[in-house]
Amino acid sequence: MVQYNFKKITVVPTGKDFIDIILSRTQRQTPTVVHKGYAISRIRQFYMRKVKYTQQNYHDKLSTIIEEFPRLDDIHPFYGDLLHVLYNKDHYKLALGQINTARNLIGKIAKDYVKLLKYGDSLYRCKSLKVAALGRMCTVIKRVGPSLAYLEQIRQHMARLPSIDPNTRTILICGYPNVGKSSFINKITRADVDVQPYAFTTKSLFVGHTDYKYLRYQVIDTPGILDRPFEDRNIIEMCSITALAHLRAAVLFFLDISGSCGYSIAQQAALFHSIKSLFMNKPLIIVCNKTDLQALEGISEDDKKLVMEMKAEAMKTLIGQGGEPTNDERVLLTMSTLTEEGVIAVKNAACERLLDQRVELKMKSKKLNDCLNRFHVAMPKPRDQKERPPCIPEAVLEAKAKKAEQAAEKQKKLEKDLEDENGGAGVYSASLRKHYILANDEWKEDIMPEILDGHNVYDFVDPDILQRLEELEREEGMRQEQEADDDFEMDGAELTPEEQEALAEIRKKKRLLIQQHRMKKSTAESRPTVPRKFDKDKKYTSERMGRQLSTLGLDPTLAINRARSKSRGRKRERSVDRGDQNGTDDMDVDGNQPNKKLRLRSRSQSRSRSKSRPPYEVVPGEGLKDSAQKKKAVKLAEKSHKKRNKDARKGEADRIDASSIQIGFILHKLYTESCELSYPLLEVALKALKGLYGYRGESYCGLI
Amino acid sequence: MNNIMKRFIRCIFICKKPKDIKCFGFFLPFRTRTGTMRLEKCWFCSSTVYPGHGIQFVRNDAKIFRFCRSKCHKNFKMKRNPRKVKWTKAYRRVHGKDMTQDATFEFERKRNRPERYDRHVAEETLKAIKKIDKVRVDREARHHTKRMKGKKAQVQKEAARELEQSIHMVKAPAVLQKEPSLTLAKVYQKQTEDRMVE
């Protein structure tokens, strides 16, 4: 309810902010796009929507403000008066009234402009109307700006007012400034009110809560009141007056006996009498504070008289409540907040008095009678005057006693204690084997190996292992004898050394064949299938045939002769033969190899691997990183010339080299430059060329 | 790298099983419940896995596969059957290369019932293990020799056959008829060469 909680009021924006908020919202939440090509009704509708939307928003927001701010007449008079004291009722009402008018004005503006918009005939006109409407609405708000600011200030202040419940049990503390009211409230509640030596430290009401007999009491600390005529009081004092006037509370009037507040007892008494009208129907207690400085008995006679007068007044209120015979303690109390003596007594007395009063009132009211009918406390009537205490049988008592004895006796030494003795957790490790139950106690600390020779010992453990082992060994012994008996091997016919040699030779040949076949197979893809006339390796010579036949033991001469007679006799072959007969050739690299077969093989294109090196080993200086790279490089190279080889095409190796060109050109030059050069000489030169470069030389001759 | 350190590198891996069993595995330093160490057998190659070596894979149906090294582990992941992989013990046993049934294998059996410690029994066990090992090794050797028996004769027979069939590669049949001895023409040629050199 607004009554207690002013914190829920929404923030009131300033005029400018208000305008910004509303206009930006209009811009965001309404369609923004309109073209002059649209139907006029659509354009009108578009702008009317904007005007109405703005008006609606203004209306809503202003209404919330008006509704949320409390109406001073509708709330509890305490709050009403408090707000009046703080903010001036008239100003407050005016501000709210202005907001209200603004709201109405905006409504009117919107209505008028919407009416005009209905007859707008072009986009431009509609737009201007809308601009005008919004502009006027915003001007209204601008004018109302100061009120908005004022309301915002009020809201902020109201939010910080103490939440005082006017209907619950309240204790009010009043008196001159500096008498010790705030110290008192600090003592009895958890409130933390400022306590300072100067007057008017407390400038507004403070609330604390305290408990008494399971009930919660509000304790309200007021600013000090001075003895002045009513009209001259300032706002701060008026707060306390308001509180006094409207709250049904127990009043504690504080009196500083020592006079250290700066005011004499006479002045304080004067104040008391001037505001005693406010104490009507309220339980009043006069509290004499600061007794540590000055005891109540020690004050002067005049002062004592004044105090007694005050007490008399207070007692009047007591009597007015249907009082009991006067008890000094219930009306006049002494205490010292510094030494804390008597503080609790004061609180208790105040709470008691208040409670009595409220109960009495409640009893008198009609509501309570309905409640009273509903509950009834039943007490069993005593049958007779016999005492009946609780009964415990003897045996149980004895057993309990014994148990207690035993528990005290049996101080078992725990493992934990042992550990602590021997150096703590890290140093001492408990011996887990202490309590093992073994056949022989000496075995407790035995270490048994878990692993032996690659076996788990635990897998072998068996009480009758020895027996089984014996059986096994017996068995083994018998078997070994058997073995010795039939342990001979038939030795078949062995081969003679000659036969062995022959076999070795056979196997060598077979291996060679297989190897060659494999090589052929692997290079099949990149090797050209050329006719035999281009036999580079010279595999099909008659010489070779002769040799092979002679190794088999046959006489090759007949076969060679026949082959030679059948052959067409090529120049090249013969020339090579001639070279062979001389023993060495200029072209021969390894001249010291008399065996043609070996020489050719070394020049052959087949994979001439070095026998000592593995295939893809990288030789330093080759320019390759590792064998993988080499492998890759070799593969790439092979791939690149595979197809060409297969087609027996000219490749990179069949390049025309510069020297051959040069000779040709030189000759050509010779021929052209000197026609005197004899033709036969040229012919000889050409023949030499042919001889040197084979059929390629022919083509150069062709050039010339 | 220290095999203990390797333990921390292999943490969790996931393996896809053929059917709907989804498995996960994790590596554990294997200690039995009593806190002792045990030598295990590699599931793939049946070699012993010492503590701190290998990987242990636990499938979702709670079957444990232990591997001695990544070779076995990778083979397993490739779903190879150890009975078909030549170098494993399983293959050797199935194909009769190694001894399958023997009394010595009965001694080493995993007992799940704990036995009360007895020093004498422990001593006897330790001594017995050595003897049993010796016996087993002897028996395996015997098995091996029995398997290899007759190899020599077979080899000789094969050699004789090869010689008979392929003699034509080194000596022409015609020449063989004339001269039945197996002295080869190469020798003959060598002699001719020497003669030429002379």
mmCIF file of N, CA and C in Angstrom, chain A residues 437-438 442-443 446 448-463 465-466 468-469 472-473 475-476 479-480 483 489-495 498-499 501-503 505-510 513 547 550-554, chain B residues 36-39 48 50 103-104 106-111 115-122 124-126 128-133 135-136 138-139 142 149-150 152 156 159 162-163 166-172 174-175 182-186 189:
data_model
loop_
_atom_site.group_PDB
_atom_site.id
_atom_site.type_symbol
_atom_site.label_atom_id
_atom_site.label_comp_id
_atom_site.label_asym_id
_atom_site.label_seq_id
_atom_site.Cartn_x
_atom_site.Cartn_y
_atom_site.Cartn_z
ATOM 1 N N ILE A 437 45.749 -62.216 11.086
ATOM 2 C CA ILE A 437 45.618 -63.474 11.819
ATOM 3 C C ILE A 437 46.334 -64.521 10.987
ATOM 4 N N LEU A 438 47.531 -64.889 11.399
ATOM 5 C CA LEU A 438 48.307 -65.866 10.637
ATOM 6 C C LEU A 438 48.660 -67.038 11.532
ATOM 7 N N GLU A 442 55.201 -64.462 13.352
ATOM 8 C CA GLU A 442 56.436 -63.908 12.781
ATOM 9 C C GLU A 442 56.261 -63.530 11.325
ATOM 10 N N TRP A 443 55.274 -64.094 10.708
ATOM 11 C CA TRP A 443 55.121 -63.885 9.287
ATOM 12 C C TRP A 443 54.421 -62.587 8.924
ATOM 13 N N ASP A 446 56.259 -60.243 6.595
ATOM 14 C CA ASP A 446 56.893 -60.855 5.432
ATOM 15 C C ASP A 446 56.530 -60.113 4.160
ATOM 16 N N MET A 448 56.178 -60.669 0.315
ATOM 17 C CA MET A 448 56.150 -61.713 -0.698
ATOM 18 C C MET A 448 56.187 -61.048 -2.062
ATOM 19 N N PRO A 449 57.004 -61.565 -2.962
ATOM 20 C CA PRO A 449 57.035 -60.937 -4.284
ATOM 21 C C PRO A 449 55.746 -61.241 -5.055
ATOM 22 N N GLU A 450 55.317 -60.292 -5.822
ATOM 23 C CA GLU A 450 54.096 -60.469 -6.608
ATOM 24 C C GLU A 450 54.397 -60.978 -8.001
ATOM 25 N N ILE A 451 55.612 -60.671 -8.476
ATOM 26 C CA ILE A 451 55.949 -60.984 -9.863
ATOM 27 C C ILE A 451 57.280 -61.732 -9.875
ATOM 28 N N LEU A 452 57.347 -62.800 -10.625
ATOM 29 C CA LEU A 452 58.607 -63.548 -10.722
ATOM 30 C C LEU A 452 58.733 -64.085 -12.130
ATOM 31 N N ASP A 453 59.827 -63.671 -12.819
ATOM 32 C CA ASP A 453 60.119 -64.222 -14.148
ATOM 33 C C ASP A 453 58.959 -64.081 -15.122
ATOM 34 N N GLY A 454 58.283 -62.988 -15.070
ATOM 35 C CA GLY A 454 57.173 -62.789 -16.004
ATOM 36 C C GLY A 454 55.903 -63.526 -15.647
ATOM 37 N N HIS A 455 55.813 -64.033 -14.413
ATOM 38 C CA HIS A 455 54.571 -64.664 -13.969
ATOM 39 C C HIS A 455 54.059 -63.951 -12.741
ATOM 40 N N ASN A 456 52.754 -64.021 -12.544
ATOM 41 C CA ASN A 456 52.183 -63.533 -11.298
ATOM 42 C C ASN A 456 52.255 -64.647 -10.281
ATOM 43 N N VAL A 457 52.918 -64.381 -9.183
ATOM 44 C CA VAL A 457 53.110 -65.426 -8.178
ATOM 45 C C VAL A 457 51.777 -65.882 -7.609
ATOM 46 N N TYR A 458 50.870 -64.915 -7.476
ATOM 47 C CA TYR A 458 49.585 -65.268 -6.878
ATOM 48 C C TYR A 458 48.835 -66.315 -7.693
ATOM 49 N N ASP A 459 49.139 -66.375 -8.988
ATOM 50 C CA ASP A 459 48.437 -67.364 -9.808
ATOM 51 C C ASP A 459 48.924 -68.780 -9.551
ATOM 52 N N PHE A 460 50.112 -68.869 -8.984
ATOM 53 C CA PHE A 460 50.666 -70.205 -8.756
ATOM 54 C C PHE A 460 50.398 -70.731 -7.363
ATOM 55 N N VAL A 461 50.002 -69.801 -6.496
ATOM 56 C CA VAL A 461 49.906 -70.203 -5.095
ATOM 57 C C VAL A 461 48.869 -71.301 -4.908
ATOM 58 N N ASP A 462 49.277 -72.372 -4.289
ATOM 59 C CA ASP A 462 48.429 -73.557 -4.109
ATOM 60 C C ASP A 462 49.024 -74.334 -2.950
ATOM 61 N N PRO A 463 48.214 -74.735 -2.018
ATOM 62 C CA PRO A 463 48.792 -75.446 -0.864
ATOM 63 C C PRO A 463 49.454 -76.769 -1.272
ATOM 64 N N ILE A 465 50.993 -77.499 -4.050
ATOM 65 C CA ILE A 465 51.750 -77.268 -5.275
ATOM 66 C C ILE A 465 52.925 -78.231 -5.380
ATOM 67 N N LEU A 466 53.476 -78.570 -4.241
ATOM 68 C CA LEU A 466 54.642 -79.451 -4.274
ATOM 69 C C LEU A 466 54.276 -80.812 -4.831
ATOM 70 N N ARG A 468 51.879 -81.603 -6.809
ATOM 71 C CA ARG A 468 51.633 -81.547 -8.254
ATOM 72 C C ARG A 468 52.930 -81.408 -9.019
ATOM 73 N N LEU A 469 53.826 -80.664 -8.453
ATOM 74 C CA LEU A 469 55.121 -80.487 -9.098
ATOM 75 C C LEU A 469 55.847 -81.815 -9.194
ATOM 76 N N LEU A 472 54.461 -83.807 -11.941
ATOM 77 C CA LEU A 472 54.917 -83.252 -13.207
ATOM 78 C C LEU A 472 56.327 -83.705 -13.535
ATOM 79 N N GLU A 473 57.163 -83.652 -12.546
ATOM 80 C CA GLU A 473 58.567 -83.998 -12.809
ATOM 81 C C GLU A 473 58.706 -85.468 -13.152
ATOM 82 N N GLU A 475 56.498 -87.279 -14.582
ATOM 83 C CA GLU A 475 56.007 -87.375 -15.962
ATOM 84 C C GLU A 475 57.080 -86.952 -16.946
ATOM 85 N N GLU A 476 57.703 -85.863 -16.599
ATOM 86 C CA GLU A 476 58.734 -85.321 -17.466
ATOM 87 C C GLU A 476 59.872 -86.306 -17.626
ATOM 88 N N ARG A 479 58.922 -89.063 -19.929
ATOM 89 C CA ARG A 479 58.857 -88.623 -21.330
ATOM 90 C C ARG A 479 60.245 -88.477 -21.910
ATOM 91 N N GLN A 480 61.144 -87.972 -21.102
ATOM 92 C CA GLN A 480 62.498 -87.781 -21.611
ATOM 93 C C GLN A 480 63.121 -89.110 -21.993
ATOM 94 N N GLU A 483 61.822 -90.102 -25.244
ATOM 95 C CA GLU A 483 62.415 -89.279 -26.294
ATOM 96 C C GLU A 483 63.769 -89.817 -26.682
ATOM 97 N N GLU A 489 66.880 -89.604 -36.620
ATOM 98 C CA GLU A 489 66.237 -89.120 -37.834
ATOM 99 C C GLU A 489 66.820 -89.828 -39.036
ATOM 100 N N MET A 490 65.887 -90.145 -39.909
ATOM 101 C CA MET A 490 66.342 -90.786 -41.123
ATOM 102 C C MET A 490 67.080 -89.796 -41.974
ATOM 103 N N ASP A 491 68.268 -90.155 -42.283
ATOM 104 C CA ASP A 491 69.038 -89.266 -43.122
ATOM 105 C C ASP A 491 68.950 -89.743 -44.556
ATOM 106 N N GLY A 492 68.254 -88.979 -45.353
ATOM 107 C CA GLY A 492 68.071 -89.386 -46.741
ATOM 108 C C GLY A 492 69.358 -89.281 -47.537
ATOM 109 N N ALA A 493 69.213 -89.602 -48.781
ATOM 110 C CA ALA A 493 70.396 -89.575 -49.652
ATOM 111 C C ALA A 493 70.848 -88.146 -49.840
ATOM 112 N N GLU A 494 72.096 -87.897 -49.556
ATOM 113 C CA GLU A 494 72.605 -86.556 -49.730
ATOM 114 C C GLU A 494 73.133 -86.371 -51.130
ATOM 115 N N LEU A 495 73.152 -85.145 -51.529
ATOM 116 C CA LEU A 495 73.640 -84.855 -52.874
ATOM 117 C C LEU A 495 75.158 -84.812 -52.895
ATOM 118 N N GLU A 498 79.165 -82.459 -56.733
ATOM 119 C CA GLU A 498 78.889 -82.082 -58.124
ATOM 120 C C GLU A 498 77.427 -81.714 -58.282
ATOM 121 N N GLU A 499 76.626 -82.593 -57.767
ATOM 122 C CA GLU A 499 75.186 -82.351 -57.869
ATOM 123 C C GLU A 499 74.825 -81.037 -57.182
ATOM 124 N N GLU A 501 76.715 -78.495 -56.813
ATOM 125 C CA GLU A 501 77.144 -77.381 -57.674
ATOM 126 C C GLU A 501 76.134 -77.132 -58.764
ATOM 127 N N ALA A 502 75.754 -78.235 -59.392
ATOM 128 C CA ALA A 502 74.776 -78.113 -60.480
ATOM 129 C C ALA A 502 73.492 -77.462 -59.969
ATOM 130 N N LEU A 503 73.052 -77.931 -58.813
ATOM 131 C CA LEU A 503 71.821 -77.376 -58.237
ATOM 132 C C LEU A 503 71.961 -75.892 -57.978
ATOM 133 N N GLU A 505 73.896 -73.852 -59.487
ATOM 134 C CA GLU A 505 73.884 -73.160 -60.773
ATOM 135 C C GLU A 505 72.461 -73.005 -61.287
ATOM 136 N N ILE A 506 71.705 -74.095 -61.169
ATOM 137 C CA ILE A 506 70.301 -74.049 -61.607
ATOM 138 C C ILE A 506 69.570 -72.931 -60.879
ATOM 139 N N ARG A 507 69.792 -72.927 -59.587
ATOM 140 C CA ARG A 507 69.036 -71.959 -58.768
ATOM 141 C C ARG A 507 69.447 -70.542 -59.105
ATOM 142 N N LYS A 508 70.727 -70.368 -59.385
ATOM 143 C CA LYS A 508 71.216 -69.037 -59.746
ATOM 144 C C LYS A 508 70.531 -68.577 -61.027
ATOM 145 N N LYS A 509 70.516 -69.487 -62.001
ATOM 146 C CA LYS A 509 69.909 -69.138 -63.285
ATOM 147 C C LYS A 509 68.441 -68.782 -63.105
ATOM 148 N N LYS A 510 67.790 -69.605 -62.302
ATOM 149 C CA LYS A 510 66.355 -69.368 -62.077
ATOM 150 C C LYS A 510 66.142 -67.995 -61.449
ATOM 151 N N LEU A 513 66.604 -65.324 -63.978
ATOM 152 C CA LEU A 513 65.457 -65.222 -64.873
ATOM 153 C C LEU A 513 64.315 -64.462 -64.208
ATOM 154 N N ARG A 547 77.645 -67.983 -76.997
ATOM 155 C CA ARG A 547 78.127 -68.136 -75.622
ATOM 156 C C ARG A 547 77.157 -68.965 -74.810
ATOM 157 N N SER A 550 77.281 -72.539 -75.641
ATOM 158 C CA SER A 550 78.496 -73.230 -75.162
ATOM 159 C C SER A 550 78.419 -73.483 -73.664
ATOM 160 N N THR A 551 77.750 -72.566 -72.918
ATOM 161 C CA THR A 551 77.613 -72.858 -71.487
ATOM 162 C C THR A 551 76.749 -74.086 -71.246
ATOM 163 N N LEU A 552 75.825 -74.304 -72.160
ATOM 164 C CA LEU A 552 74.999 -75.503 -72.002
ATOM 165 C C LEU A 552 75.744 -76.771 -72.416
ATOM 166 N N GLY A 553 76.872 -76.582 -73.036
ATOM 167 C CA GLY A 553 77.652 -77.760 -73.413
ATOM 168 C C GLY A 553 77.590 -78.095 -74.897
ATOM 169 N N LEU A 554 76.808 -77.279 -75.623
ATOM 170 C CA LEU A 554 76.671 -77.595 -77.058
ATOM 171 C C LEU A 554 77.691 -76.795 -77.853
ATOM 172 N N THR B 36 47.704 -54.416 -5.421
ATOM 173 C CA THR B 36 48.959 -54.985 -5.901
ATOM 174 C C THR B 36 49.037 -54.816 -7.410
ATOM 175 N N MET B 37 50.169 -55.159 -7.943
ATOM 176 C CA MET B 37 50.367 -55.089 -9.385
ATOM 177 C C MET B 37 50.216 -56.470 -9.993
ATOM 178 N N ARG B 38 49.738 -56.484 -11.230
ATOM 179 C CA ARG B 38 49.560 -57.756 -11.895
ATOM 180 C C ARG B 38 50.115 -57.667 -13.292
ATOM 181 N N LEU B 39 50.672 -58.774 -13.776
ATOM 182 C CA LEU B 39 51.069 -58.822 -15.169
ATOM 183 C C LEU B 39 49.882 -59.330 -15.957
ATOM 184 N N THR B 48 53.129 -60.544 -22.371
ATOM 185 C CA THR B 48 52.797 -59.984 -21.064
ATOM 186 C C THR B 48 52.891 -58.468 -21.113
ATOM 187 N N TYR B 50 53.565 -55.428 -18.868
ATOM 188 C CA TYR B 50 54.100 -55.058 -17.565
ATOM 189 C C TYR B 50 53.464 -53.766 -17.079
ATOM 190 N N ALA B 103 50.116 -79.810 -19.112
ATOM 191 C CA ALA B 103 49.903 -79.787 -17.669
ATOM 192 C C ALA B 103 50.534 -78.550 -17.049
ATOM 193 N N THR B 104 51.608 -78.060 -17.632
ATOM 194 C CA THR B 104 52.293 -76.908 -17.040
ATOM 195 C C THR B 104 51.408 -75.666 -17.056
ATOM 196 N N GLU B 106 48.351 -75.641 -16.407
ATOM 197 C CA GLU B 106 47.349 -75.716 -15.352
ATOM 198 C C GLU B 106 47.831 -75.070 -14.065
ATOM 199 N N PHE B 107 49.129 -74.989 -13.882
ATOM 200 C CA PHE B 107 49.651 -74.414 -12.641
ATOM 201 C C PHE B 107 49.331 -72.936 -12.534
ATOM 202 N N GLU B 108 49.367 -72.302 -13.694
ATOM 203 C CA GLU B 108 49.163 -70.848 -13.659
ATOM 204 C C GLU B 108 47.710 -70.553 -13.977
ATOM 205 N N ARG B 109 46.945 -70.413 -12.921
ATOM 206 C CA ARG B 109 45.527 -70.154 -13.093
ATOM 207 C C ARG B 109 45.156 -69.010 -12.161
ATOM 208 N N LYS B 110 44.336 -68.084 -12.633
ATOM 209 C CA LYS B 110 43.971 -66.943 -11.781
ATOM 210 C C LYS B 110 42.971 -67.407 -10.742
ATOM 211 N N ARG B 111 43.381 -67.317 -9.504
ATOM 212 C CA ARG B 111 42.492 -67.724 -8.431
ATOM 213 C C ARG B 111 41.843 -66.484 -7.820
ATOM 214 N N GLU B 115 43.906 -66.538 -0.378
ATOM 215 C CA GLU B 115 44.447 -67.577 0.478
ATOM 216 C C GLU B 115 45.150 -66.916 1.641
ATOM 217 N N ARG B 116 45.119 -67.579 2.764
ATOM 218 C CA ARG B 116 45.814 -67.020 3.916
ATOM 219 C C ARG B 116 47.309 -67.210 3.737
ATOM 220 N N TYR B 117 48.044 -66.240 4.125
ATOM 221 C CA TYR B 117 49.483 -66.279 3.885
ATOM 222 C C TYR B 117 50.148 -67.357 4.734
ATOM 223 N N ASP B 118 50.994 -68.087 4.065
ATOM 224 C CA ASP B 118 51.776 -69.097 4.771
ATOM 225 C C ASP B 118 53.167 -69.045 4.197
ATOM 226 N N ARG B 119 54.118 -68.848 5.047
ATOM 227 C CA ARG B 119 55.479 -68.614 4.567
ATOM 228 C C ARG B 119 56.006 -69.817 3.801
ATOM 229 N N HIS B 120 55.691 -70.996 4.294
ATOM 230 C CA HIS B 120 56.198 -72.193 3.623
ATOM 231 C C HIS B 120 55.617 -72.319 2.232
ATOM 232 N N VAL B 121 54.326 -72.102 2.191
ATOM 233 C CA VAL B 121 53.666 -72.175 0.871
ATOM 234 C C VAL B 121 54.279 -71.168 -0.083
ATOM 235 N N ALA B 122 54.541 -69.986 0.427
ATOM 236 C CA ALA B 122 55.124 -68.950 -0.432
ATOM 237 C C ALA B 122 56.474 -69.390 -0.945
ATOM 238 N N GLU B 124 57.659 -72.429 -1.232
ATOM 239 C CA GLU B 124 57.495 -73.538 -2.173
ATOM 240 C C GLU B 124 57.042 -73.043 -3.529
ATOM 241 N N THR B 125 56.101 -72.105 -3.469
ATOM 242 C CA THR B 125 55.570 -71.579 -4.734
ATOM 243 C C THR B 125 56.672 -70.959 -5.564
ATOM 244 N N LEU B 126 57.496 -70.165 -4.896
ATOM 245 C CA LEU B 126 58.547 -69.478 -5.649
ATOM 246 C C LEU B 126 59.505 -70.470 -6.284
ATOM 247 N N ALA B 128 58.807 -73.534 -6.996
ATOM 248 C CA ALA B 128 58.075 -74.323 -7.986
ATOM 249 C C ALA B 128 57.967 -73.579 -9.311
ATOM 250 N N ILE B 129 57.810 -72.298 -9.217
ATOM 251 C CA ILE B 129 57.644 -71.517 -10.459
ATOM 252 C C ILE B 129 58.827 -71.744 -11.373
ATOM 253 N N LYS B 130 59.987 -71.714 -10.802
ATOM 254 C CA LYS B 130 61.177 -71.882 -11.635
ATOM 255 C C LYS B 130 61.192 -73.252 -12.291
ATOM 256 N N LYS B 131 60.863 -74.263 -11.482
ATOM 257 C CA LYS B 131 60.905 -75.627 -12.024
ATOM 258 C C LYS B 131 59.864 -75.797 -13.112
ATOM 259 N N ILE B 132 58.708 -75.256 -12.851
ATOM 260 C CA ILE B 132 57.636 -75.387 -13.833
ATOM 261 C C ILE B 132 58.035 -74.716 -15.131
ATOM 262 N N ASP B 133 58.672 -73.592 -14.993
ATOM 263 C CA ASP B 133 59.134 -72.877 -16.184
ATOM 264 C C ASP B 133 60.071 -73.753 -17.008
ATOM 265 N N VAL B 135 60.361 -76.935 -17.059
ATOM 266 C CA VAL B 135 59.624 -78.046 -17.669
ATOM 267 C C VAL B 135 58.878 -77.559 -18.900
ATOM 268 N N ARG B 136 58.285 -76.430 -18.735
ATOM 269 C CA ARG B 136 57.475 -75.914 -19.855
ATOM 270 C C ARG B 136 58.348 -75.608 -21.055
ATOM 271 N N ASP B 138 61.184 -76.900 -21.803
ATOM 272 C CA ASP B 138 61.628 -78.168 -22.415
ATOM 273 C C ASP B 138 60.536 -78.744 -23.289
ATOM 274 N N ARG B 139 59.359 -78.715 -22.770
ATOM 275 C CA ARG B 139 58.271 -79.313 -23.539
ATOM 276 C C ARG B 139 58.018 -78.556 -24.826
ATOM 277 N N ARG B 142 60.578 -79.538 -27.289
ATOM 278 C CA ARG B 142 60.276 -80.866 -27.836
ATOM 279 C C ARG B 142 59.193 -80.768 -28.894
ATOM 280 N N LYS B 149 60.578 -82.227 -37.427
ATOM 281 C CA LYS B 149 61.125 -83.545 -37.836
ATOM 282 C C LYS B 149 60.728 -83.835 -39.263
ATOM 283 N N GLY B 150 61.633 -84.391 -39.997
ATOM 284 C CA GLY B 150 61.319 -84.736 -41.365
ATOM 285 C C GLY B 150 61.537 -83.595 -42.325
ATOM 286 N N LYS B 152 64.378 -82.219 -42.943
ATOM 287 C CA LYS B 152 65.616 -82.442 -43.692
ATOM 288 C C LYS B 152 65.367 -83.345 -44.885
ATOM 289 N N GLN B 156 65.809 -82.503 -48.868
ATOM 290 C CA GLN B 156 66.667 -83.270 -49.778
ATOM 291 C C GLN B 156 65.859 -83.791 -50.956
ATOM 292 N N ALA B 159 65.251 -81.053 -53.357
ATOM 293 C CA ALA B 159 66.467 -80.661 -54.099
ATOM 294 C C ALA B 159 66.725 -81.642 -55.224
ATOM 295 N N GLU B 162 64.277 -81.036 -58.021
ATOM 296 C CA GLU B 162 64.605 -79.825 -58.790
ATOM 297 C C GLU B 162 65.763 -80.077 -59.732
ATOM 298 N N LEU B 163 66.748 -80.771 -59.207
ATOM 299 C CA LEU B 163 67.922 -81.060 -60.030
ATOM 300 C C LEU B 163 67.542 -81.863 -61.255
ATOM 301 N N SER B 166 65.244 -79.562 -63.720
ATOM 302 C CA SER B 166 65.743 -78.325 -64.332
ATOM 303 C C SER B 166 67.177 -78.437 -64.804
ATOM 304 N N ILE B 167 67.677 -79.636 -64.910
ATOM 305 C CA ILE B 167 69.069 -79.793 -65.326
ATOM 306 C C ILE B 167 69.274 -79.224 -66.725
ATOM 307 N N HIS B 168 68.225 -79.159 -67.493
ATOM 308 C CA HIS B 168 68.357 -78.647 -68.861
ATOM 309 C C HIS B 168 68.783 -77.184 -68.884
ATOM 310 N N MET B 169 68.618 -76.481 -67.752
ATOM 311 C CA MET B 169 69.013 -75.072 -67.737
ATOM 312 C C MET B 169 70.515 -74.907 -67.723
ATOM 313 N N VAL B 170 71.213 -75.927 -67.241
ATOM 314 C CA VAL B 170 72.672 -75.767 -67.159
ATOM 315 C C VAL B 170 73.414 -76.754 -68.059
ATOM 316 N N LYS B 171 72.719 -77.783 -68.489
ATOM 317 C CA LYS B 171 73.392 -78.717 -69.388
ATOM 318 C C LYS B 171 72.373 -79.244 -70.365
ATOM 319 N N ALA B 172 72.711 -79.106 -71.623
ATOM 320 C CA ALA B 172 71.739 -79.523 -72.638
ATOM 321 C C ALA B 172 71.488 -81.021 -72.554
ATOM 322 N N ALA B 174 70.984 -83.223 -74.717
ATOM 323 C CA ALA B 174 71.789 -84.032 -75.652
ATOM 324 C C ALA B 174 73.152 -84.329 -75.060
ATOM 325 N N VAL B 175 73.744 -83.303 -74.498
ATOM 326 C CA VAL B 175 75.073 -83.453 -73.906
ATOM 327 C C VAL B 175 74.988 -84.398 -72.719
ATOM 328 N N LEU B 182 77.560 -84.937 -64.026
ATOM 329 C CA LEU B 182 76.994 -83.587 -63.904
ATOM 330 C C LEU B 182 78.051 -82.497 -63.919
ATOM 331 N N THR B 183 79.184 -82.773 -64.483
ATOM 332 C CA THR B 183 80.153 -81.683 -64.587
ATOM 333 C C THR B 183 79.628 -80.711 -65.620
ATOM 334 N N LEU B 184 79.679 -79.467 -65.305
ATOM 335 C CA LEU B 184 78.958 -78.474 -66.102
ATOM 336 C C LEU B 184 79.821 -77.901 -67.206
ATOM 337 N N ALA B 185 79.137 -77.400 -68.157
ATOM 338 C CA ALA B 185 79.828 -76.800 -69.300
ATOM 339 C C ALA B 185 80.600 -75.563 -68.898
ATOM 340 N N LYS B 186 80.162 -74.947 -67.869
ATOM 341 C CA LYS B 186 80.857 -73.734 -67.419
ATOM 342 C C LYS B 186 82.314 -74.073 -67.144
ATOM 343 N N GLN B 189 83.893 -74.330 -70.261
ATOM 344 C CA GLN B 189 84.176 -73.037 -70.867
ATOM 345 C C GLN B 189 85.365 -72.365 -70.203
#
